[in-house]
Amino acid sequence: MSLVVIGSVAFDALETPFGKTDKIIGGAATYISLSASYSLKPVKLVAVVGDDFPQADILLLQEHGVDTEGLQIKEGEKSFFWSGKYSTDLNSRETLTTELNVLADFDPIIPDSYQDCKYLMLGNLAPAVQRLVIQRLVNRPKLIVMDTMNFWMDVALEDLMATIEMVDVLSINDEEARQLSGEYSLVKAAKKIMGFGPKFLIIKKGEHGALLFHKNKIFFAPALPLEEVFDPTGAGDTFAGGFIGYLAATDDISFDNMKRAVIHGSAMASFCVEKFGTERLLNLTKEQLEAREKQFADLVEVIPATSAQPA
Ligand code: AMP
């Protein structure tokens, strides 16, 4: 089923307690596309970069089944640049630099070959641009998933609310859910946010997993307790890419299938954090993926105390 992904394609500079990187390839749409490509190909990308973006990295995306017809390359302009620094426990990070560059006046072009889009992933980007993509698709996709961040709540709340109203699934982290709703309880926050439009809400809680809300139902997926977490950058996007990739590949948007998609997304994210940047997402095997998903299933499988037969 046709999947279109929009979001930033960027240079990132990262600093974690384990080391520092110079400019490496990053961006929400990069992580989303690579992650989704393990479920289905092609992943149709809509994004913009400057002419400083290496051709080799565009080729790398193409080798992973990413269709780059919708990737604009702006002559004489610079790509989006973001840098961040993580605290010692890797749970919080500080944005050091956000240079919008080509993103400042991004006018997304949807190639005709993308008009068959049935699944749309709106990765982190100005909410007005995310909305333009919905408006420029001739037919409304079967499922629209949106990811965003506190940055847009601070600088473009009105636009953000207008876009949120149009999507089916919103994916944000716990801090952002509290900021957006003004509620501390995540259950209350979820009810309020679903009242803004989305029928489903995913609240990501980093190393504490993710919650999926729909009407009065809640599903919880743990994060895999890992021995080595190297760099959490892109984990949320990788999760989102795995989530929508799985739904698009199975073409089933029932709540039960969304639960599987949440586990699949969590498994993809668990790989992402094991190395710097996108490195770990480049060469995963089917066997590694299956083994990781099984680890997730084992992690939560239990016969409830009231049903168990004592030994
Ligand atoms: P995550 O760690 O999943 O929140 O995503 C990290 C990615 O988001 C990085 O690769 C950045 O390039 C990208 N990013 C950071 N800030 C923004 C922003 N304001 N708009 C779009 N993408 C961003």
mmCIF file of C-alpha atoms and ligand atoms in Angstrom:
data_model
loop_
_atom_site.group_PDB
_atom_site.id
_atom_site.type_symbol
_atom_site.label_atom_id
_atom_site.label_comp_id
_atom_site.label_asym_id
_atom_site.label_seq_id
_atom_site.Cartn_x
_atom_site.Cartn_y
_atom_site.Cartn_z
ATOM 1 C CA MET A 1 0.000 0.000 0.000
ATOM 2 C CA SER A 2 1.400 3.337 -0.962
ATOM 3 C CA LEU A 3 3.172 5.202 1.837
ATOM 4 C CA VAL A 4 4.220 8.851 1.641
ATOM 5 C CA VAL A 5 6.547 10.343 4.253
ATOM 6 C CA ILE A 6 7.222 14.008 4.828
ATOM 7 C CA GLY A 7 9.625 15.553 7.320
ATOM 8 C CA SER A 8 13.067 16.991 7.763
ATOM 9 C CA VAL A 9 16.103 15.536 6.014
ATOM 10 C CA ALA A 10 18.973 17.077 7.850
ATOM 11 C CA PHE A 11 22.476 17.337 9.120
ATOM 12 C CA ASP A 12 22.699 16.628 12.838
ATOM 13 C CA ALA A 13 25.567 17.124 15.253
ATOM 14 C CA LEU A 14 25.150 15.041 18.376
ATOM 15 C CA GLU A 15 26.752 14.975 21.744
ATOM 16 C CA THR A 16 26.108 12.088 24.125
ATOM 17 C CA PRO A 17 28.059 10.952 27.206
ATOM 18 C CA PHE A 18 29.741 8.438 24.875
ATOM 19 C CA GLY A 19 31.030 10.784 22.245
ATOM 20 C CA LYS A 20 30.400 13.538 19.754
ATOM 21 C CA THR A 21 29.656 13.531 16.048
ATOM 22 C CA ASP A 22 30.325 16.161 13.466
ATOM 23 C CA LYS A 23 27.573 16.736 10.896
ATOM 24 C CA ILE A 24 25.961 13.401 10.125
ATOM 25 C CA ILE A 25 22.844 12.577 8.138
ATOM 26 C CA GLY A 26 19.682 12.865 10.223
ATOM 27 C CA GLY A 27 16.243 14.386 10.141
ATOM 28 C CA ALA A 28 12.835 13.033 11.037
ATOM 29 C CA ALA A 29 11.977 11.837 7.508
ATOM 30 C CA THR A 30 15.331 10.067 7.172
ATOM 31 C CA TYR A 31 14.741 7.944 10.266
ATOM 32 C CA ILE A 32 11.064 7.374 9.385
ATOM 33 C CA SER A 33 11.821 6.297 5.804
ATOM 34 C CA LEU A 34 14.671 3.965 6.701
ATOM 35 C CA SER A 35 12.596 2.359 9.444
ATOM 36 C CA ALA A 36 9.468 1.965 7.271
ATOM 37 C CA SER A 37 11.546 0.488 4.437
ATOM 38 C CA TYR A 38 11.893 -2.717 6.494
ATOM 39 C CA SER A 39 8.116 -3.199 6.143
ATOM 40 C CA LEU A 40 7.481 -2.049 2.586
ATOM 41 C CA LYS A 41 9.073 -0.441 -0.438
ATOM 42 C CA PRO A 42 9.009 2.074 -1.917
ATOM 43 C CA VAL A 43 8.681 4.700 0.760
ATOM 44 C CA LYS A 44 7.790 7.896 -1.095
ATOM 45 C CA LEU A 45 9.676 10.814 0.415
ATOM 46 C CA VAL A 46 8.665 14.492 0.325
ATOM 47 C CA ALA A 47 11.414 16.734 1.711
ATOM 48 C CA VAL A 48 13.939 19.433 0.880
ATOM 49 C CA VAL A 49 17.721 19.705 1.215
ATOM 50 C CA GLY A 50 20.356 22.207 0.106
ATOM 51 C CA ASP A 51 23.071 21.521 -2.442
ATOM 52 C CA ASP A 52 25.433 20.783 0.464
ATOM 53 C CA PHE A 53 23.641 17.457 1.034
ATOM 54 C CA PRO A 54 25.859 14.587 -0.188
ATOM 55 C CA GLN A 55 24.666 12.687 -3.231
ATOM 56 C CA ALA A 56 26.008 9.543 -1.526
ATOM 57 C CA ASP A 57 23.424 9.918 1.252
ATOM 58 C CA ILE A 58 20.611 10.345 -1.268
ATOM 59 C CA LEU A 59 21.847 7.170 -2.978
ATOM 60 C CA LEU A 60 21.886 5.429 0.378
ATOM 61 C CA LEU A 61 18.206 6.274 0.882
ATOM 62 C CA GLN A 62 17.438 5.033 -2.633
ATOM 63 C CA GLU A 63 19.284 1.774 -1.961
ATOM 64 C CA HIS A 64 16.928 1.255 0.983
ATOM 65 C CA GLY A 65 13.891 1.585 -1.256
ATOM 66 C CA VAL A 66 13.200 5.264 -0.661
ATOM 67 C CA ASP A 67 11.684 7.008 -3.680
ATOM 68 C CA THR A 68 13.305 10.474 -3.789
ATOM 69 C CA GLU A 69 11.267 11.975 -6.627
ATOM 70 C CA GLY A 70 9.662 14.273 -4.035
ATOM 71 C CA LEU A 71 13.023 15.330 -2.546
ATOM 72 C CA GLN A 72 13.825 18.875 -3.656
ATOM 73 C CA ILE A 73 17.456 19.963 -3.845
ATOM 74 C CA LYS A 74 17.811 23.750 -3.552
ATOM 75 C CA GLU A 75 20.809 25.157 -5.396
ATOM 76 C CA GLY A 76 22.898 27.631 -3.397
ATOM 77 C CA GLU A 77 21.061 26.862 -0.135
ATOM 78 C CA LYS A 78 21.981 24.982 3.015
ATOM 79 C CA SER A 79 20.255 21.932 4.456
ATOM 80 C CA PHE A 80 18.408 22.012 7.778
ATOM 81 C CA PHE A 81 20.859 21.684 10.653
ATOM 82 C CA TRP A 82 20.098 20.578 14.192
ATOM 83 C CA SER A 83 22.415 19.903 17.083
ATOM 84 C CA GLY A 84 21.626 18.471 20.474
ATOM 85 C CA LYS A 85 23.305 17.417 23.669
ATOM 86 C CA TYR A 86 22.115 14.622 25.962
ATOM 87 C CA SER A 87 22.262 14.543 29.741
ATOM 88 C CA THR A 88 24.206 11.767 31.451
ATOM 89 C CA ASP A 89 21.159 9.510 31.810
ATOM 90 C CA LEU A 90 20.186 10.081 28.129
ATOM 91 C CA ASN A 91 16.614 10.841 29.190
ATOM 92 C CA SER A 92 16.689 14.514 28.460
ATOM 93 C CA ARG A 93 18.373 16.532 25.787
ATOM 94 C CA GLU A 94 18.994 20.128 25.078
ATOM 95 C CA THR A 95 18.680 21.570 21.576
ATOM 96 C CA LEU A 96 21.840 23.575 20.951
ATOM 97 C CA THR A 97 21.096 24.768 17.408
ATOM 98 C CA THR A 98 18.144 24.751 15.031
ATOM 99 C CA GLU A 99 19.068 26.285 11.674
ATOM 100 C CA LEU A 100 15.993 25.985 9.457
ATOM 101 C CA ASN A 101 17.844 27.034 6.249
ATOM 102 C CA VAL A 102 15.939 25.354 3.336
ATOM 103 C CA LEU A 103 13.093 24.457 5.687
ATOM 104 C CA ALA A 104 12.320 28.112 6.354
ATOM 105 C CA ASP A 105 10.289 28.449 3.135
ATOM 106 C CA PHE A 106 9.693 24.809 2.229
ATOM 107 C CA ASP A 107 6.933 24.444 -0.357
ATOM 108 C CA PRO A 108 6.291 20.685 -0.571
ATOM 109 C CA ILE A 109 5.758 19.344 -4.078
ATOM 110 C CA ILE A 110 3.791 16.128 -4.418
ATOM 111 C CA PRO A 111 4.801 14.237 -7.579
ATOM 112 C CA ASP A 112 1.899 12.743 -9.562
ATOM 113 C CA SER A 113 3.245 9.272 -8.817
ATOM 114 C CA TYR A 114 2.627 9.934 -5.086
ATOM 115 C CA GLN A 115 -1.095 10.668 -5.564
ATOM 116 C CA ASP A 116 -1.968 7.020 -4.894
ATOM 117 C CA CYS A 117 -0.962 7.644 -1.244
ATOM 118 C CA LYS A 118 -3.039 5.534 1.129
ATOM 119 C CA TYR A 119 -0.860 5.994 4.207
ATOM 120 C CA LEU A 120 0.604 9.391 5.028
ATOM 121 C CA MET A 121 3.270 9.993 7.674
ATOM 122 C CA LEU A 122 3.693 13.626 8.636
ATOM 123 C CA GLY A 123 7.105 13.678 10.292
ATOM 124 C CA ASN A 124 8.317 16.545 12.423
ATOM 125 C CA LEU A 125 8.110 19.779 10.437
ATOM 126 C CA ALA A 126 6.296 23.119 10.552
ATOM 127 C CA PRO A 127 2.617 22.186 11.061
ATOM 128 C CA ALA A 128 1.522 24.536 8.255
ATOM 129 C CA VAL A 129 3.709 22.575 5.824
ATOM 130 C CA GLN A 130 2.374 19.265 7.142
ATOM 131 C CA ARG A 131 -1.147 20.572 6.471
ATOM 132 C CA LEU A 132 -0.246 21.672 2.937
ATOM 133 C CA VAL A 133 0.699 18.092 2.112
ATOM 134 C CA ILE A 134 -2.722 16.822 3.209
ATOM 135 C CA GLN A 135 -4.366 19.549 1.126
ATOM 136 C CA ARG A 136 -2.249 18.772 -1.942
ATOM 137 C CA LEU A 137 -3.224 15.115 -2.026
ATOM 138 C CA VAL A 138 -6.216 14.751 -4.333
ATOM 139 C CA ASN A 139 -7.746 11.968 -2.223
ATOM 140 C CA ARG A 140 -7.580 11.871 1.556
ATOM 141 C CA PRO A 141 -5.320 8.969 2.610
ATOM 142 C CA LYS A 142 -6.845 6.053 4.516
ATOM 143 C CA LEU A 143 -4.622 6.873 7.514
ATOM 144 C CA ILE A 144 -2.719 10.019 8.436
ATOM 145 C CA VAL A 145 -0.176 9.769 11.253
ATOM 146 C CA MET A 146 1.448 12.938 12.585
ATOM 147 C CA ASP A 147 4.509 13.444 14.722
ATOM 148 C CA THR A 148 5.436 16.812 16.175
ATOM 149 C CA MET A 149 7.428 18.366 19.005
ATOM 150 C CA ASN A 150 7.316 21.016 21.747
ATOM 151 C CA PHE A 151 9.202 23.465 19.462
ATOM 152 C CA TRP A 152 6.029 23.876 17.343
ATOM 153 C CA MET A 153 3.819 24.164 20.443
ATOM 154 C CA ASP A 154 5.960 27.126 21.455
ATOM 155 C CA VAL A 155 6.175 28.915 18.109
ATOM 156 C CA ALA A 156 3.146 27.829 16.019
ATOM 157 C CA LEU A 157 0.384 26.586 18.322
ATOM 158 C CA GLU A 158 -2.523 27.808 16.174
ATOM 159 C CA ASP A 159 -1.152 26.091 13.057
ATOM 160 C CA LEU A 160 -0.392 22.996 15.072
ATOM 161 C CA MET A 161 -3.969 22.728 16.354
ATOM 162 C CA ALA A 162 -5.341 23.168 12.815
ATOM 163 C CA THR A 163 -3.192 20.292 11.560
ATOM 164 C CA ILE A 164 -3.834 18.013 14.544
ATOM 165 C CA GLU A 165 -7.564 18.357 13.818
ATOM 166 C CA MET A 166 -7.033 16.733 10.387
ATOM 167 C CA VAL A 167 -5.059 13.623 11.365
ATOM 168 C CA ASP A 168 -6.029 10.139 12.551
ATOM 169 C CA VAL A 169 -3.073 9.322 14.804
ATOM 170 C CA LEU A 170 -0.928 11.790 16.738
ATOM 171 C CA SER A 171 2.433 10.660 18.103
ATOM 172 C CA ILE A 172 4.114 12.776 20.794
ATOM 173 C CA ASN A 173 6.121 12.229 23.958
ATOM 174 C CA ASP A 174 4.809 12.444 27.521
ATOM 175 C CA GLU A 175 6.173 15.949 28.153
ATOM 176 C CA GLU A 176 4.584 17.202 24.934
ATOM 177 C CA ALA A 177 1.247 15.541 25.791
ATOM 178 C CA ARG A 178 1.257 17.380 29.123
ATOM 179 C CA GLN A 179 2.168 20.686 27.469
ATOM 180 C CA LEU A 180 -0.468 20.322 24.746
ATOM 181 C CA SER A 181 -3.277 19.335 27.118
ATOM 182 C CA GLY A 182 -2.357 21.188 30.290
ATOM 183 C CA GLU A 183 -3.052 17.923 32.158
ATOM 184 C CA TYR A 184 -0.519 16.028 34.260
ATOM 185 C CA SER A 185 -2.325 12.667 34.144
ATOM 186 C CA LEU A 186 -1.556 11.068 30.799
ATOM 187 C CA VAL A 187 -5.001 9.442 30.741
ATOM 188 C CA LYS A 188 -6.676 12.840 31.100
ATOM 189 C CA ALA A 189 -4.213 14.344 28.628
ATOM 190 C CA ALA A 190 -5.026 11.628 26.086
ATOM 191 C CA LYS A 191 -8.786 12.201 26.397
ATOM 192 C CA LYS A 192 -8.340 15.916 25.902
ATOM 193 C CA ILE A 193 -5.981 15.546 22.933
ATOM 194 C CA MET A 194 -8.255 13.010 21.200
ATOM 195 C CA GLY A 195 -10.964 15.651 21.629
ATOM 196 C CA PHE A 196 -8.853 17.916 19.374
ATOM 197 C CA GLY A 197 -9.393 15.522 16.439
ATOM 198 C CA PRO A 198 -7.155 12.427 16.311
ATOM 199 C CA LYS A 199 -8.953 9.133 16.914
ATOM 200 C CA PHE A 200 -5.725 7.535 18.146
ATOM 201 C CA LEU A 201 -2.958 8.949 20.289
ATOM 202 C CA ILE A 202 0.487 7.524 20.904
ATOM 203 C CA ILE A 203 2.397 8.837 23.894
ATOM 204 C CA LYS A 204 6.072 7.912 23.779
ATOM 205 C CA LYS A 205 7.867 7.597 27.081
ATOM 206 C CA GLY A 206 11.428 6.976 25.915
ATOM 207 C CA GLU A 207 13.064 4.141 27.821
ATOM 208 C CA HIS A 208 9.721 3.525 29.561
ATOM 209 C CA GLY A 209 7.890 2.476 26.411
ATOM 210 C CA ALA A 210 4.829 3.837 24.645
ATOM 211 C CA LEU A 211 1.078 4.068 25.214
ATOM 212 C CA LEU A 212 -1.563 3.759 22.504
ATOM 213 C CA PHE A 213 -4.955 5.337 23.247
ATOM 214 C CA HIS A 214 -8.201 4.897 21.309
ATOM 215 C CA LYS A 215 -11.585 5.820 22.792
ATOM 216 C CA ASN A 216 -11.492 4.129 26.215
ATOM 217 C CA LYS A 217 -8.856 1.569 25.262
ATOM 218 C CA ILE A 218 -5.209 1.756 26.273
ATOM 219 C CA PHE A 219 -2.357 -0.468 25.119
ATOM 220 C CA PHE A 220 1.107 -0.326 26.644
ATOM 221 C CA ALA A 221 4.290 -1.409 24.905
ATOM 222 C CA PRO A 222 7.476 -1.539 26.959
ATOM 223 C CA ALA A 223 10.829 -0.402 25.684
ATOM 224 C CA LEU A 224 13.390 -3.159 25.637
ATOM 225 C CA PRO A 225 15.783 -2.810 28.584
ATOM 226 C CA LEU A 226 19.066 -2.545 26.668
ATOM 227 C CA GLU A 227 22.554 -2.965 28.053
ATOM 228 C CA GLU A 228 23.983 -0.368 25.704
ATOM 229 C CA VAL A 229 22.146 2.792 24.701
ATOM 230 C CA PHE A 230 24.414 4.912 22.637
ATOM 231 C CA ASP A 231 22.347 7.683 21.056
ATOM 232 C CA PRO A 232 18.568 8.170 21.407
ATOM 233 C CA THR A 233 18.362 10.594 18.457
ATOM 234 C CA GLY A 234 15.728 9.554 15.985
ATOM 235 C CA ALA A 235 14.198 6.910 18.239
ATOM 236 C CA GLY A 236 10.782 8.582 18.103
ATOM 237 C CA ASP A 237 10.930 8.899 14.322
ATOM 238 C CA THR A 238 12.158 5.350 13.911
ATOM 239 C CA PHE A 239 9.253 4.229 16.078
ATOM 240 C CA ALA A 240 6.812 6.193 13.904
ATOM 241 C CA GLY A 241 8.335 4.800 10.684
ATOM 242 C CA GLY A 242 8.073 1.245 11.957
ATOM 243 C CA PHE A 243 4.503 1.876 13.133
ATOM 244 C CA ILE A 244 3.134 3.283 9.876
ATOM 245 C CA GLY A 245 5.291 0.984 7.719
ATOM 246 C CA TYR A 246 3.766 -2.054 9.376
ATOM 247 C CA LEU A 247 0.213 -0.693 9.061
ATOM 248 C CA ALA A 248 0.744 0.163 5.393
ATOM 249 C CA ALA A 249 2.262 -3.239 4.629
ATOM 250 C CA THR A 250 -0.630 -5.097 6.302
ATOM 251 C CA ASP A 251 -3.278 -2.543 5.239
ATOM 252 C CA ASP A 252 -5.172 -3.115 8.475
ATOM 253 C CA ILE A 253 -5.914 -0.201 10.815
ATOM 254 C CA SER A 254 -7.847 -2.097 13.478
ATOM 255 C CA PHE A 255 -6.850 -1.450 17.105
ATOM 256 C CA ASP A 256 -5.450 -4.988 17.386
ATOM 257 C CA ASN A 257 -3.187 -4.463 14.396
ATOM 258 C CA MET A 258 -2.137 -1.073 15.748
ATOM 259 C CA LYS A 259 -0.936 -2.889 18.881
ATOM 260 C CA ARG A 260 1.329 -5.040 16.700
ATOM 261 C CA ALA A 261 2.472 -1.912 14.873
ATOM 262 C CA VAL A 262 3.390 -0.288 18.204
ATOM 263 C CA ILE A 263 5.498 -3.333 19.150
ATOM 264 C CA HIS A 264 7.132 -3.359 15.724
ATOM 265 C CA GLY A 265 7.886 0.379 15.990
ATOM 266 C CA SER A 266 9.322 -0.150 19.478
ATOM 267 C CA ALA A 267 11.556 -2.940 18.176
ATOM 268 C CA MET A 268 12.845 -0.711 15.365
ATOM 269 C CA ALA A 269 13.521 2.113 17.856
ATOM 270 C CA SER A 270 15.428 -0.283 20.120
ATOM 271 C CA PHE A 271 17.873 -0.903 17.281
ATOM 272 C CA CYS A 272 18.193 2.792 16.444
ATOM 273 C CA VAL A 273 19.549 3.766 19.876
ATOM 274 C CA GLU A 274 22.317 1.163 19.780
ATOM 275 C CA LYS A 275 24.567 3.264 17.533
ATOM 276 C CA PHE A 276 25.065 6.899 16.594
ATOM 277 C CA GLY A 277 22.626 8.433 14.100
ATOM 278 C CA THR A 278 21.091 6.181 11.458
ATOM 279 C CA GLU A 279 23.962 3.670 11.455
ATOM 280 C CA ARG A 280 22.133 0.797 13.124
ATOM 281 C CA LEU A 281 19.155 1.131 10.756
ATOM 282 C CA LEU A 282 21.207 0.527 7.663
ATOM 283 C CA ASN A 283 21.815 -3.220 7.754
ATOM 284 C CA LEU A 284 19.224 -5.035 9.837
ATOM 285 C CA THR A 285 18.321 -8.581 8.878
ATOM 286 C CA LYS A 286 14.898 -10.212 8.958
ATOM 287 C CA GLU A 287 16.195 -12.653 11.593
ATOM 288 C CA GLN A 288 17.426 -9.839 13.853
ATOM 289 C CA LEU A 289 14.050 -8.146 13.584
ATOM 290 C CA GLU A 290 12.092 -11.283 14.335
ATOM 291 C CA ALA A 291 14.290 -12.092 17.333
ATOM 292 C CA ARG A 292 13.859 -8.567 18.694
ATOM 293 C CA GLU A 293 10.069 -8.655 18.363
ATOM 294 C CA LYS A 294 10.021 -12.004 20.159
ATOM 295 C CA GLN A 295 12.034 -10.412 23.000
ATOM 296 C CA PHE A 296 9.316 -7.774 23.292
ATOM 297 C CA ALA A 297 6.581 -10.385 23.401
ATOM 298 C CA ASP A 298 8.469 -12.392 26.068
ATOM 299 C CA LEU A 299 8.985 -9.253 28.109
ATOM 300 C CA VAL A 300 5.278 -8.808 28.831
ATOM 301 C CA GLU A 301 3.871 -12.321 28.516
ATOM 302 C CA VAL A 302 2.332 -13.524 31.779
ATOM 303 C CA ILE A 303 -0.587 -15.597 32.996
ATOM 304 C CA PRO A 304 -2.470 -13.350 35.456
ATOM 305 C CA ALA A 305 -2.147 -14.444 39.119
ATOM 306 C CA THR A 306 -5.879 -15.157 39.393
ATOM 307 C CA SER A 307 -5.737 -17.602 36.445
ATOM 308 C CA ALA A 308 -2.397 -19.264 37.170
ATOM 309 C CA GLN A 309 -2.188 -22.825 38.525
ATOM 310 C CA PRO A 310 0.286 -22.808 41.457
ATOM 311 C CA ALA A 311 3.177 -25.230 40.899
HETATM 312 P P1 AMP B 1 13.789 12.502 17.605
HETATM 313 O O1 AMP B 1 15.049 12.140 18.346
HETATM 314 O O2 AMP B 1 13.000 11.302 17.168
HETATM 315 O O3 AMP B 1 12.965 13.506 18.330
HETATM 316 O O4 AMP B 1 14.237 13.211 16.238
HETATM 317 C C1 AMP B 1 15.483 13.764 16.010
HETATM 318 C C2 AMP B 1 15.520 14.351 14.606
HETATM 319 O O5 AMP B 1 14.592 15.428 14.510
HETATM 320 C C3 AMP B 1 16.885 14.889 14.266
HETATM 321 O O6 AMP B 1 17.474 14.075 13.266
HETATM 322 C C4 AMP B 1 16.646 16.333 13.792
HETATM 323 O O7 AMP B 1 17.244 16.602 12.557
HETATM 324 C C5 AMP B 1 15.129 16.455 13.680
HETATM 325 N N1 AMP B 1 14.614 17.733 14.190
HETATM 326 C C6 AMP B 1 14.967 18.381 15.337
HETATM 327 N N2 AMP B 1 14.286 19.542 15.454
HETATM 328 C C7 AMP B 1 13.467 19.641 14.360
HETATM 329 C C8 AMP B 1 12.517 20.614 13.888
HETATM 330 N N3 AMP B 1 12.260 21.734 14.586
HETATM 331 N N4 AMP B 1 11.866 20.364 12.725
HETATM 332 C C9 AMP B 1 12.120 19.246 12.027
HETATM 333 N N5 AMP B 1 12.998 18.289 12.398
HETATM 334 C C10 AMP B 1 13.677 18.475 13.552
#
